[in-house]
Short mmCIF file of C-alpha atoms and ligand atoms in Angstrom, two decimals:
data_model
loop_
_atom_site.label_atom_id
_atom_site.label_comp_id
_atom_site.label_asym_id
_atom_site.label_seq_id
_atom_site.Cartn_x
_atom_site.Cartn_y
_atom_site.Cartn_z
CA UNK A 1 0.00 0.00 0.00
CA UNK A 2 0.91 3.60 -0.55
CA UNK A 3 3.22 4.40 2.36
CA UNK A 4 2.38 7.97 3.16
CA UNK A 5 4.68 10.20 5.07
CA UNK A 6 2.68 10.38 8.19
CA UNK A 7 2.63 13.56 10.12
CA UNK A 8 4.97 13.93 13.07
CA UNK A 9 1.97 15.08 15.03
CA UNK A 10 0.06 11.89 14.31
CA UNK A 11 3.02 9.59 14.72
CA UNK A 12 4.22 11.22 17.89
CA UNK A 13 0.98 9.96 19.36
CA UNK A 14 1.32 6.30 18.64
CA UNK A 15 3.61 5.59 21.55
CA UNK A 16 1.84 3.10 23.63
CA UNK A 17 0.84 3.90 27.14
CA UNK A 18 0.53 0.89 29.32
CA UNK A 19 -2.57 1.27 31.38
CA UNK A 20 -2.66 -1.71 33.58
CA UNK A 21 0.13 -3.52 35.33
CA UNK A 22 2.12 -6.41 33.97
CA UNK A 23 0.82 -9.93 33.94
CA UNK A 24 2.72 -11.84 36.57
CA UNK A 25 3.47 -14.73 34.26
CA UNK A 26 3.00 -15.23 30.56
CA UNK A 27 -0.18 -17.33 30.29
CA UNK A 28 1.70 -19.92 28.30
CA UNK A 29 5.36 -20.43 27.75
CA UNK A 30 6.45 -20.18 24.14
CA UNK A 31 9.28 -22.47 23.26
CA UNK A 32 10.29 -21.02 19.85
CA UNK A 33 13.71 -19.49 19.48
CA UNK A 34 13.56 -15.86 18.31
CA UNK A 35 14.80 -16.67 14.80
CA UNK A 36 11.98 -19.12 14.05
CA UNK A 37 8.90 -17.44 15.49
CA UNK A 38 5.65 -17.97 13.60
CA UNK A 39 2.73 -15.63 14.32
CA UNK A 40 -0.75 -16.59 13.14
CA UNK A 41 -2.72 -13.41 12.45
CA UNK A 42 -6.43 -13.32 11.66
CA UNK A 43 -7.38 -9.92 10.31
CA UNK A 44 -11.13 -9.32 10.30
CA UNK A 45 -11.49 -7.73 6.86
CA UNK A 46 -10.57 -4.82 4.61
CA UNK A 47 -13.60 -2.64 5.29
CA UNK A 48 -11.88 0.74 5.70
CA UNK A 49 -8.67 2.68 5.14
CA UNK A 50 -8.04 2.19 8.85
CA UNK A 51 -8.08 -1.58 8.40
CA UNK A 52 -5.80 -1.50 5.37
CA UNK A 53 -3.27 0.67 7.23
CA UNK A 54 -3.55 -1.65 10.24
CA UNK A 55 -2.80 -4.72 8.12
CA UNK A 56 0.24 -2.97 6.64
CA UNK A 57 1.41 -2.06 10.13
CA UNK A 58 1.24 -5.72 11.21
CA UNK A 59 3.04 -6.98 8.11
CA UNK A 60 5.81 -4.39 8.43
CA UNK A 61 6.30 -4.94 12.15
CA UNK A 62 6.47 -8.74 11.80
CA UNK A 63 9.03 -8.23 9.08
CA UNK A 64 11.20 -5.92 11.13
CA UNK A 65 11.12 -8.32 14.10
CA UNK A 66 12.06 -11.21 11.79
CA UNK A 67 8.86 -13.16 12.58
CA UNK A 68 7.07 -15.26 9.98
CA UNK A 69 3.48 -14.00 9.68
CA UNK A 70 0.79 -16.48 8.74
CA UNK A 71 -1.97 -14.02 7.87
CA UNK A 72 -5.58 -14.65 6.90
CA UNK A 73 -8.29 -12.14 6.12
CA UNK A 74 -11.79 -13.10 7.27
CA UNK A 75 -13.70 -10.79 4.97
CA UNK A 76 -15.95 -9.56 7.81
CA UNK A 77 -17.08 -13.05 8.83
CA UNK A 78 -16.66 -14.42 12.35
CA UNK A 79 -16.89 -18.04 11.08
CA UNK A 80 -13.85 -17.42 8.90
CA UNK A 81 -11.91 -15.96 11.82
CA UNK A 82 -12.71 -19.03 13.91
CA UNK A 83 -11.62 -21.25 11.02
CA UNK A 84 -8.34 -19.34 10.70
CA UNK A 85 -7.64 -19.63 14.42
CA UNK A 86 -8.24 -23.39 14.19
CA UNK A 87 -5.84 -23.65 11.27
CA UNK A 88 -3.21 -21.69 13.23
CA UNK A 89 -3.62 -24.17 16.09
CA UNK A 90 -3.27 -27.10 13.68
CA UNK A 91 -0.12 -25.49 12.26
CA UNK A 92 1.26 -25.07 15.78
CA UNK A 93 2.10 -21.38 15.42
CA UNK A 94 3.91 -19.83 18.37
CA UNK A 95 1.48 -16.98 19.04
CA UNK A 96 -2.01 -16.20 17.71
CA UNK A 97 -3.03 -12.57 17.13
CA UNK A 98 -6.51 -11.63 16.03
CA UNK A 99 -8.83 -8.69 15.70
CA UNK A 100 -12.26 -9.96 16.77
CA UNK A 101 -15.00 -8.65 14.50
CA UNK A 102 -17.58 -8.79 17.29
CA UNK A 103 -17.19 -9.30 21.03
CA UNK A 104 -19.15 -12.49 21.63
CA UNK A 105 -18.75 -16.25 21.01
CA UNK A 106 -15.01 -16.75 21.10
CA UNK A 107 -14.70 -18.97 24.17
CA UNK A 108 -14.72 -22.36 22.43
CA UNK A 109 -11.99 -21.66 19.93
CA UNK A 110 -9.88 -19.82 22.50
CA UNK A 111 -10.14 -22.81 24.82
CA UNK A 112 -8.76 -24.91 21.99
CA UNK A 113 -5.82 -22.51 21.66
CA UNK A 114 -5.20 -22.68 25.39
CA UNK A 115 -5.30 -26.46 25.33
CA UNK A 116 -2.70 -26.41 22.57
CA UNK A 117 -0.53 -24.11 24.73
CA UNK A 118 -0.65 -21.21 22.25
CA UNK A 119 -0.98 -17.71 23.74
CA UNK A 120 -3.46 -15.31 22.17
CA UNK A 121 -3.06 -11.56 21.77
CA UNK A 122 -6.19 -9.53 20.96
CA UNK A 123 -5.37 -6.71 18.57
CA UNK A 124 -7.64 -3.71 18.00
CA UNK A 125 -10.91 -5.11 19.43
CA UNK A 126 -11.90 -6.85 22.66
CA UNK A 127 -13.95 -9.95 23.42
CA UNK A 128 -16.71 -10.49 25.95
CA UNK A 129 -15.94 -13.53 28.07
CA UNK A 130 -16.38 -14.80 31.60
CA UNK A 131 -12.88 -16.28 31.42
CA UNK A 132 -10.26 -13.56 31.04
CA UNK A 133 -7.49 -16.15 31.03
CA UNK A 134 -8.48 -17.01 27.45
CA UNK A 135 -6.27 -14.21 26.16
CA UNK A 136 -2.86 -13.07 27.29
CA UNK A 137 -2.94 -9.43 26.25
CA UNK A 138 -4.95 -6.73 24.48
CA UNK A 139 -3.45 -4.00 22.29
CA UNK A 140 -5.88 -1.42 20.97
CA UNK A 141 -7.60 1.90 21.44
CA UNK A 142 -9.68 2.98 24.39
CA UNK A 143 -12.91 3.30 22.40
CA UNK A 144 -14.92 4.50 25.37
CA UNK A 145 -12.51 7.42 25.76
CA UNK A 146 -12.89 8.12 22.04
CA UNK A 147 -16.68 8.31 22.39
CA UNK A 148 -16.33 10.66 25.34
CA UNK A 149 -14.02 12.92 23.35
CA UNK A 150 -16.62 13.12 20.56
CA UNK A 151 -19.24 14.13 23.14
CA UNK A 152 -16.94 16.67 24.77
CA UNK A 153 -16.29 18.28 21.40
CA UNK A 154 -20.03 18.56 20.78
CA UNK A 155 -20.64 20.24 24.11
CA UNK A 156 -17.89 22.74 23.42
CA UNK A 157 -19.27 23.41 19.94
CA UNK A 158 -22.84 23.83 21.19
CA UNK A 159 -21.56 26.27 23.82
CA UNK A 160 -19.64 28.23 21.17
CA UNK A 161 -22.68 28.38 18.89
CA UNK A 162 -25.07 29.17 21.72
CA UNK A 163 -27.25 26.30 20.48
CA UNK A 164 -30.09 25.24 22.75
CA UNK A 165 -31.40 22.29 20.78
CA UNK A 166 -29.48 19.95 18.48
CA UNK A 167 -30.86 16.87 16.74
CA UNK A 168 -28.17 14.20 16.41
CA UNK A 169 -28.06 11.19 14.12
CA UNK A 170 -25.54 8.44 14.78
CA UNK A 171 -24.05 6.27 12.04
CA UNK A 172 -22.57 3.43 14.02
CA UNK A 173 -19.95 0.81 13.20
CA UNK A 174 -20.44 -2.96 13.08
CA UNK A 175 -23.10 -3.96 15.61
CA UNK A 176 -21.63 -5.61 18.73
CA UNK A 177 -18.04 -4.72 17.86
CA UNK A 178 -16.01 -3.05 20.60
CA UNK A 179 -15.55 0.30 18.79
CA UNK A 180 -19.28 0.44 18.01
CA UNK A 181 -20.35 -0.34 21.56
CA UNK A 182 -17.85 1.87 23.33
CA UNK A 183 -17.88 4.85 20.96
CA UNK A 184 -21.63 4.94 21.47
CA UNK A 185 -21.50 4.48 25.23
CA UNK A 186 -18.77 7.07 25.76
CA UNK A 187 -20.61 9.63 23.61
CA UNK A 188 -23.94 9.04 25.36
CA UNK A 189 -22.36 9.18 28.82
CA UNK A 190 -21.17 12.70 28.01
CA UNK A 191 -24.14 14.19 26.14
CA UNK A 192 -27.00 11.98 27.39
CA UNK A 193 -28.02 14.08 30.37
CA UNK A 194 -27.69 17.46 28.63
CA UNK A 195 -31.18 18.58 27.57
CA UNK A 196 -29.82 20.42 24.52
CA UNK A 197 -29.08 17.13 22.76
CA UNK A 198 -31.53 14.71 21.23
CA UNK A 199 -30.34 11.57 19.44
CA UNK A 200 -33.14 11.06 16.93
CA UNK A 201 -31.71 7.99 15.17
CA UNK A 202 -28.86 5.50 15.34
CA UNK A 203 -28.24 3.19 12.39
CA UNK A 204 -25.32 0.93 11.54
CA UNK A 205 -23.14 1.53 8.49
CA UNK A 206 -20.87 -1.41 9.34
CA UNK A 207 -17.75 0.82 9.05
CA UNK A 208 -18.16 0.80 5.24
CA UNK A 209 -18.12 3.87 3.01
CA UNK A 210 -20.89 2.50 0.78
CA UNK A 211 -23.12 1.90 3.78
CA UNK A 212 -22.29 5.34 5.13
CA UNK A 213 -23.79 6.69 1.92
CA UNK A 214 -26.88 4.51 2.27
CA UNK A 215 -27.36 5.50 5.91
CA UNK A 216 -27.09 9.20 5.15
CA UNK A 217 -29.54 8.95 2.25
CA UNK A 218 -31.96 7.15 4.54
CA UNK A 219 -31.55 9.70 7.34
CA UNK A 220 -32.06 12.65 4.98
CA UNK A 221 -35.18 10.99 3.56
CA UNK A 222 -36.58 10.43 7.07
CA UNK A 223 -35.80 13.74 8.71
CA UNK A 224 -34.97 16.14 5.87
CA UNK A 225 -31.84 18.30 5.96
CA UNK A 226 -33.59 20.73 8.32
CA UNK A 227 -34.30 17.98 10.84
CA UNK A 228 -30.65 17.01 11.36
CA UNK A 229 -28.11 19.23 13.14
CA UNK A 230 -25.31 16.79 13.89
CA UNK A 231 -23.95 13.58 12.34
CA UNK A 232 -21.85 11.45 14.69
CA UNK A 233 -20.21 8.75 12.58
CA UNK A 234 -18.11 5.96 14.09
CA UNK A 235 -15.45 6.03 11.35
CA UNK A 236 -14.07 8.19 8.56
CA UNK A 237 -14.95 5.79 5.75
CA UNK A 238 -18.67 6.05 6.56
CA UNK A 239 -18.29 9.78 7.11
CA UNK A 240 -16.76 10.30 3.66
CA UNK A 241 -19.70 8.44 2.11
CA UNK A 242 -22.13 10.55 4.13
CA UNK A 243 -20.42 13.80 3.05
CA UNK A 244 -20.97 12.94 -0.63
CA UNK A 245 -24.65 12.26 -0.06
CA UNK A 246 -25.15 15.47 1.92
CA UNK A 247 -23.51 17.52 -0.80
CA UNK A 248 -25.57 15.88 -3.53
CA UNK A 249 -28.65 16.89 -1.53
CA UNK A 250 -27.46 20.50 -1.40
CA UNK A 251 -26.44 20.35 2.27
CA UNK A 252 -23.12 21.90 3.33
CA UNK A 253 -21.54 19.42 5.75
CA UNK A 254 -19.56 21.17 8.46
CA UNK A 255 -21.87 24.19 8.22
CA UNK A 256 -25.52 23.20 7.81
CA UNK A 257 -24.89 19.92 9.61
CA UNK A 258 -22.05 19.44 12.09
CA UNK A 259 -19.98 16.34 11.39
CA UNK A 260 -18.04 14.40 14.02
CA UNK A 261 -15.96 11.43 12.90
CA UNK A 262 -13.39 8.96 14.21
CA UNK A 263 -10.06 7.62 12.82
CA UNK A 264 -7.93 10.26 11.05
CA UNK A 265 -7.45 8.88 7.55
CA UNK A 266 -5.87 11.26 5.01
CA UNK A 267 -9.06 12.03 3.04
CA UNK A 268 -10.95 12.83 6.22
CA UNK A 269 -8.17 15.08 7.51
CA UNK A 270 -8.36 16.96 4.21
CA UNK A 271 -12.14 17.28 4.63
CA UNK A 272 -11.55 18.61 8.15
CA UNK A 273 -9.14 21.22 6.79
CA UNK A 274 -11.72 22.12 4.11
CA UNK A 275 -14.37 22.66 6.78
CA UNK A 276 -16.54 19.70 5.64
CA UNK A 277 -15.87 17.78 8.87
CA UNK A 278 -15.86 19.61 12.22
CA UNK A 279 -14.09 17.10 14.44
CA UNK A 280 -12.05 13.91 14.08
CA UNK A 281 -11.30 11.82 17.15
CA UNK A 282 -8.03 10.11 16.35
CA UNK A 283 -7.79 6.31 16.31
CA UNK A 284 -4.42 5.02 15.17
CA UNK A 285 -4.11 1.86 13.06
CA UNK A 286 -0.35 1.63 13.76
CA UNK A 287 -0.55 -1.17 16.32
CA UNK A 288 1.88 -3.64 14.70
CA UNK A 289 5.00 -2.51 16.56
CA UNK A 290 3.35 -2.89 19.95
CA UNK A 291 1.88 -6.28 19.09
CA UNK A 292 5.19 -7.66 17.85
CA UNK A 293 7.03 -6.35 20.88
CA UNK A 294 4.60 -8.37 23.02
CA UNK A 295 5.22 -11.42 20.85
CA UNK A 296 8.92 -10.85 21.43
CA UNK A 297 8.26 -10.68 25.16
CA UNK A 298 6.35 -13.98 25.11
CA UNK A 299 9.06 -15.67 23.06
CA UNK A 300 11.68 -14.48 25.55
CA UNK A 301 9.48 -15.61 28.46
CA UNK A 302 9.23 -12.11 29.85
CA UNK A 303 6.04 -10.89 31.48
CA UNK A 304 4.07 -8.56 29.23
CA UNK A 305 1.49 -5.85 29.88
CA UNK A 306 -2.07 -7.12 29.82
CA UNK A 307 -3.62 -3.98 28.28
CA UNK A 308 -1.90 -1.41 26.06
CA UNK A 309 -3.71 1.63 24.65
CA UNK A 310 -2.16 4.04 22.15
CA UNK A 311 -2.16 7.74 23.04
CA UNK A 312 -4.66 9.48 20.77
CA UNK A 313 -5.64 13.08 20.05
CA UNK A 314 -8.64 15.04 18.79
CA UNK A 315 -8.50 17.36 15.77
CA UNK A 316 -11.26 19.90 15.32
CA UNK A 317 -12.29 23.28 14.02
CA UNK A 318 -11.15 24.70 17.36
CA UNK A 319 -7.54 23.87 16.40
CA UNK A 320 -5.06 25.45 14.04
CA UNK A 321 -5.35 23.02 11.13
CA UNK A 322 -2.89 24.80 8.86
CA UNK A 323 0.05 22.69 10.03
CA UNK A 324 1.21 20.82 6.90
CA UNK A 325 2.44 18.05 9.20
CA UNK A 326 -1.19 17.11 9.87
CA UNK A 327 -1.86 14.55 7.16
CA UNK A 328 -3.51 11.43 8.48
CA UNK A 329 -2.82 7.88 7.35
O1 GYE B 401 -12.25 2.78 13.53
C1 GYE B 401 -12.75 1.51 11.60
C2 GYE B 401 -12.48 0.09 11.28
O2 GYE B 401 -11.72 -1.40 15.00
C3 GYE B 401 -10.69 0.68 15.40
O3 GYE B 401 -12.60 -0.56 12.51
C4 GYE B 401 -11.25 -0.25 14.41
C5 GYE B 401 -12.32 0.35 13.53
C6 GYE B 401 -11.94 1.63 12.83
O4 GYE B 401 -13.16 -0.41 10.25
O5 GYE B 401 -12.38 2.38 10.57
#
């Protein structure tokens, strides 16, 4: 993929902050010697620019650590991810990494991995389980904090505009995925009790640009441009689709309708600079280095942090956006 020169500002923020303490012991001991490490990686799909950049980050990091990466793409299907994990177990990889498309129904296959003595690192998204010992570590964003930041921006904007009533529509990500659940929860926890805000609809665009377009067309048909004051979209790909549809309908996004998005891909950052998006909550796809350093830790039988979140920023029309270093991924 096109390796963009990524802005110092954005890249300065991808240092990982370790939130919780270290696991006392690696859940399983990995016997591979560093030169022969095989990592099985199940990527969930290729639904967005975020995902494509994330895949590239994993491939590049595995390469620079000298690990062999057995990678499979599940094309947005949980069954295929489960199948891939089973094939990694059968191949006796040293570590399994995967990005769970939704949170539920992973226990069986993860028990199989545990039985085979293969540690599992969750990358990007979390799982819902009663047995936390089924994974060794999680590396990914704090999506709840991202949702809160989106809500905090909206409060600041409403204050600045002196608005006393704003109708919000939400275009959410994949139902039951961690970013969908937590970006919604964080946002609602911040704006939910403020009487100025009314969420009039929430529909899922599955993190896809094409569905972002469909959602926006549907919302405009239901409420009319006058009935919508704010679009809160859970990722840039859907937002970019929604912007096109608004403009075709004669609406000026960023002015007639406020637009709040998440990720920070290059096209969205450009739209922010052009005033078509008001706020982007950053979510970095560059998780590969952190994941592979945990793999290295497991291979060397060192204890590794259980949860690692990247440090992430917010870019909005309150900031000076003229910095040419601000590019996005
Ligand atoms: O925001 C979106 C992608 O899980 C953080 O998935 C990821 C999300 C990201 O499709 O663009």
